GROMACS .gro file of C-alpha atoms in nm:
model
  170
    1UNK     CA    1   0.869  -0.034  -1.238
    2UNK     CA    2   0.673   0.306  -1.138
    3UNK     CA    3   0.383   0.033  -1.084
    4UNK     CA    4   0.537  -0.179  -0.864
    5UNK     CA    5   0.678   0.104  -0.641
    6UNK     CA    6   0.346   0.226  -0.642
    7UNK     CA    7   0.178  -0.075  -0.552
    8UNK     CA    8   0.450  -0.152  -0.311
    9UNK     CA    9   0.399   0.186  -0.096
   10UNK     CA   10   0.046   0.089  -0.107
   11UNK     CA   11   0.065  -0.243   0.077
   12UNK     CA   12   0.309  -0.086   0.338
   13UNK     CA   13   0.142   0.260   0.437
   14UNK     CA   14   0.132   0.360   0.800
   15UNK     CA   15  -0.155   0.620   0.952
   16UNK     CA   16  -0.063   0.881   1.140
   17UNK     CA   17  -0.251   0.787   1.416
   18UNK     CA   18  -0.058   0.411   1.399
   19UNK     CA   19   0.271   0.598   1.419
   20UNK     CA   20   0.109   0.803   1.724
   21UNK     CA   21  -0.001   0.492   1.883
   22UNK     CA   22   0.347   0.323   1.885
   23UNK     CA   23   0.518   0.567   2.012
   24UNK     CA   24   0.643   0.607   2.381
   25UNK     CA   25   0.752   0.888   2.630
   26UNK     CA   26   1.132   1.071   2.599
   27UNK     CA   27   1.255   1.307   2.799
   28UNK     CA   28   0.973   1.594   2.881
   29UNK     CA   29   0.735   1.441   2.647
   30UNK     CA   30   0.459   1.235   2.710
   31UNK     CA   31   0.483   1.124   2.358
   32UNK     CA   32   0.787   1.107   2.103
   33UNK     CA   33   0.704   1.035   1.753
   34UNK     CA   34   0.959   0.947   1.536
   35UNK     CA   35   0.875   0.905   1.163
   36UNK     CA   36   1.076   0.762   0.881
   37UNK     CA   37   1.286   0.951   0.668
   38UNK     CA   38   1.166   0.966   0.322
   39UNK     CA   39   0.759   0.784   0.415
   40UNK     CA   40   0.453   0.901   0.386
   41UNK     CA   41   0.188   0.886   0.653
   42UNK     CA   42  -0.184   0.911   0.598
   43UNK     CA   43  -0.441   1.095   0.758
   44UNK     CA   44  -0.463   1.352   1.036
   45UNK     CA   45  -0.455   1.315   1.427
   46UNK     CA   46  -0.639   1.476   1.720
   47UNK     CA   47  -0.428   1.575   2.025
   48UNK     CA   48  -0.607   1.704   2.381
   49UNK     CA   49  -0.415   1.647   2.639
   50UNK     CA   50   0.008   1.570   2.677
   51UNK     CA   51   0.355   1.715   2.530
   52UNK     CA   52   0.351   1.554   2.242
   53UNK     CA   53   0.697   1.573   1.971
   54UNK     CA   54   0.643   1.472   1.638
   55UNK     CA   55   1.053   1.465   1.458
   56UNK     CA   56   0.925   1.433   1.077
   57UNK     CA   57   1.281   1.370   0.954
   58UNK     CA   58   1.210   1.429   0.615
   59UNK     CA   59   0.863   1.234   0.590
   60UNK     CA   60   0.530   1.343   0.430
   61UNK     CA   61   0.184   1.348   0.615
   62UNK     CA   62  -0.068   1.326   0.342
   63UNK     CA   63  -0.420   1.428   0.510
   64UNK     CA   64  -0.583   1.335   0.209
   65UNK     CA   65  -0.873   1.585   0.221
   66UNK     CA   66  -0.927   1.525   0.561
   67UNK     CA   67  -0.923   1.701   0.869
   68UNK     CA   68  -0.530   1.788   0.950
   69UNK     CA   69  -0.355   1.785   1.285
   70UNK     CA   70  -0.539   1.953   1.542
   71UNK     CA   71  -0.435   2.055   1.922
   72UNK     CA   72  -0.685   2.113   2.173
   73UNK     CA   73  -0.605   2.189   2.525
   74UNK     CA   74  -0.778   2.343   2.861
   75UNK     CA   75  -0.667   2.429   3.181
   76UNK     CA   76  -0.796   2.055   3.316
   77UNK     CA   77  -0.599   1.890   3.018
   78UNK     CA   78  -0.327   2.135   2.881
   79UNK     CA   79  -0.191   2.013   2.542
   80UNK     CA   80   0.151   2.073   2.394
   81UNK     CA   81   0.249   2.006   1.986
   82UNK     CA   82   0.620   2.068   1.882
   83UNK     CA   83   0.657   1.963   1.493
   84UNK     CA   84   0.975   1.940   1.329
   85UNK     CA   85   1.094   1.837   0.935
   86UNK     CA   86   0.810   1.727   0.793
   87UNK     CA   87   0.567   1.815   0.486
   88UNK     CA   88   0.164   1.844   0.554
   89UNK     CA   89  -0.024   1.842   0.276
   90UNK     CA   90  -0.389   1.764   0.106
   91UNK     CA   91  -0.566   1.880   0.480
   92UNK     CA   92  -0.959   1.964   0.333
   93UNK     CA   93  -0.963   2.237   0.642
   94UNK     CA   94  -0.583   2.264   0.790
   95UNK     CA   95  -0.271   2.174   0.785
   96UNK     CA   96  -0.187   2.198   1.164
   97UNK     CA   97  -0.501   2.378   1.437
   98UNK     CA   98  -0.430   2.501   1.763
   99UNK     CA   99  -0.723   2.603   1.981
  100UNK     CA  100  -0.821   2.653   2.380
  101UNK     CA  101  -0.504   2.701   2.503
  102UNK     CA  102  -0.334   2.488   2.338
  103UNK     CA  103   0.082   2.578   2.282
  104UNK     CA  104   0.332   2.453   2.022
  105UNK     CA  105   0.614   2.529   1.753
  106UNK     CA  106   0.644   2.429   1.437
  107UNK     CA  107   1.010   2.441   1.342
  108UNK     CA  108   1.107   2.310   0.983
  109UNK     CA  109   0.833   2.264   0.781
  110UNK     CA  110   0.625   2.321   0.468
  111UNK     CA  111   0.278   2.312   0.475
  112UNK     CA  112   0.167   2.270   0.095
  113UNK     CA  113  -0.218   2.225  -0.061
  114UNK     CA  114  -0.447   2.275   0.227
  115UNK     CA  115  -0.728   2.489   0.281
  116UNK     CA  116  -0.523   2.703   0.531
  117UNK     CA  117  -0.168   2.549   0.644
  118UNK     CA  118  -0.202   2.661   1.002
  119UNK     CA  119  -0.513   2.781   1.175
  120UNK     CA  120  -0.509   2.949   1.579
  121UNK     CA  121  -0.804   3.038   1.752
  122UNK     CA  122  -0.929   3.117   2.113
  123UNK     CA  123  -0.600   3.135   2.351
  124UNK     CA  124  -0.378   2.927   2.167
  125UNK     CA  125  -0.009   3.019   2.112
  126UNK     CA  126   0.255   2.922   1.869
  127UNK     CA  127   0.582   2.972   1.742
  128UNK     CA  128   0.679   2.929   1.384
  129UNK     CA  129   1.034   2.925   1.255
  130UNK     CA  130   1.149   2.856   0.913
  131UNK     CA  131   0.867   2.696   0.769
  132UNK     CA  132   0.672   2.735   0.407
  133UNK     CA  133   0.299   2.791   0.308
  134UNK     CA  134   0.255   2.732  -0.035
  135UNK     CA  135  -0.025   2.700  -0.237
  136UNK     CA  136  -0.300   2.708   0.059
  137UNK     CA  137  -0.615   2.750  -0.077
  138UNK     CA  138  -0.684   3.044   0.154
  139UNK     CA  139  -0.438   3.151   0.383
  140UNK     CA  140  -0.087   3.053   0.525
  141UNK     CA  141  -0.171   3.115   0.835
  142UNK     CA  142  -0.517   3.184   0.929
  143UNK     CA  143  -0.523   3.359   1.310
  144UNK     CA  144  -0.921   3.368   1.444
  145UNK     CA  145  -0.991   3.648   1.671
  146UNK     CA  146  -0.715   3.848   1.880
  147UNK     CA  147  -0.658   3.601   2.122
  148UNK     CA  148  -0.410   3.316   1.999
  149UNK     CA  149  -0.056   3.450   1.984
  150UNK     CA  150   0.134   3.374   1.694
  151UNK     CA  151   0.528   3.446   1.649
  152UNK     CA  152   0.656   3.364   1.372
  153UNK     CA  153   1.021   3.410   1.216
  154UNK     CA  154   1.199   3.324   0.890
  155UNK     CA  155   0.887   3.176   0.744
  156UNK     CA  156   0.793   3.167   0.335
  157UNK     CA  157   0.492   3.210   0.185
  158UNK     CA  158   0.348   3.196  -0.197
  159UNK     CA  159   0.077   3.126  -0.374
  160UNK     CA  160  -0.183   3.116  -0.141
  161UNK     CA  161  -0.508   3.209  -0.256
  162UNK     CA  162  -0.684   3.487  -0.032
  163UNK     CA  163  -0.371   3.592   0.179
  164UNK     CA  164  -0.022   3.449   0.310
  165UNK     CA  165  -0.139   3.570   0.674
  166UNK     CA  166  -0.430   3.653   0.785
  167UNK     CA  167  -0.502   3.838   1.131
  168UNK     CA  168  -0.880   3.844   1.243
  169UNK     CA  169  -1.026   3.595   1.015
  170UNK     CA  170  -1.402   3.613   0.923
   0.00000   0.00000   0.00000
């Protein structure tokens, strides 16, 4: 039985990106992805320009070693990430990135088995609300330089190897 549900979830996997790709516009975003309750999604997704929503509900994005979600915006092609109920896990580098100027929150969700669950760097600025970071390899949160502003509130964090959160990183 274990075999055929395994096989099974196999032949019907969906990518990230194909769940990116089918989605439409609602409301103020430019994009409104809506994954499956109780799926899992492969791979990661590069965002750089739009207000994108990604509503989890439950589901799993497995970035099986690969590069995670990353958010890349400018002042030609600002870029917007909100992130709700879902599990990241397996990123080689990241869970989620957020660089240039790119904005976001991340509201709801555990980022589990990734070098660092959520890396900010140059002007970038997000807000993180009752989410977990366990077992990162190196940080939580990793924030590069003093630039990218990072709130966060009601967050966990355990077992991650160098530090939970990390300010300044080399």
């Amino acid at each position: 039985m274990i075999y055929f549900i395994s096989l099974f979830s196999l032949l019907y996997s969906i990518t990230l990106q194909e769940a990116y790709d089918a989605a439409s516009s609602y409301g103020d975003y430019d994009k409104y992805v809506e994954l499956n309750q109780d799926s899992i999604y492969y791979g990661g997704l590069g965002l750089y320009e739009g207000n994108i929503y990604i509503n989890g509900n439950g589901s799993i994005i497995d970035l099986e070693q690969g590069n995670g979600v990353w958010v890349y915006g400018d002042e030609n092609y600002p870029c917007n990430l909100d992130i709700s109920y879902t599990t990241i896990v397996n990123g080689a580098y990241y869970g989620l990135s957020f660089g240039g100027t790119a904005t976001g929150t991340i509201h709801n969700c555990n980022l589990i088995n990734n070098d660092m669950g959520i890396k900010l760097y140059d002007s970038s600025n997000a807000n993180i609300f009752n989410c977990n970071f366990i077992n990162n390899i190196t940080y939580g949160i990793g924030v590069y330089t003093e630039e990218p502003i990072c709130n966060i509130s009601y967050c966990n964090s355990w077992g991650n190897g160098e530090y939970d959160y990390m300010e300044n990183c080399p």
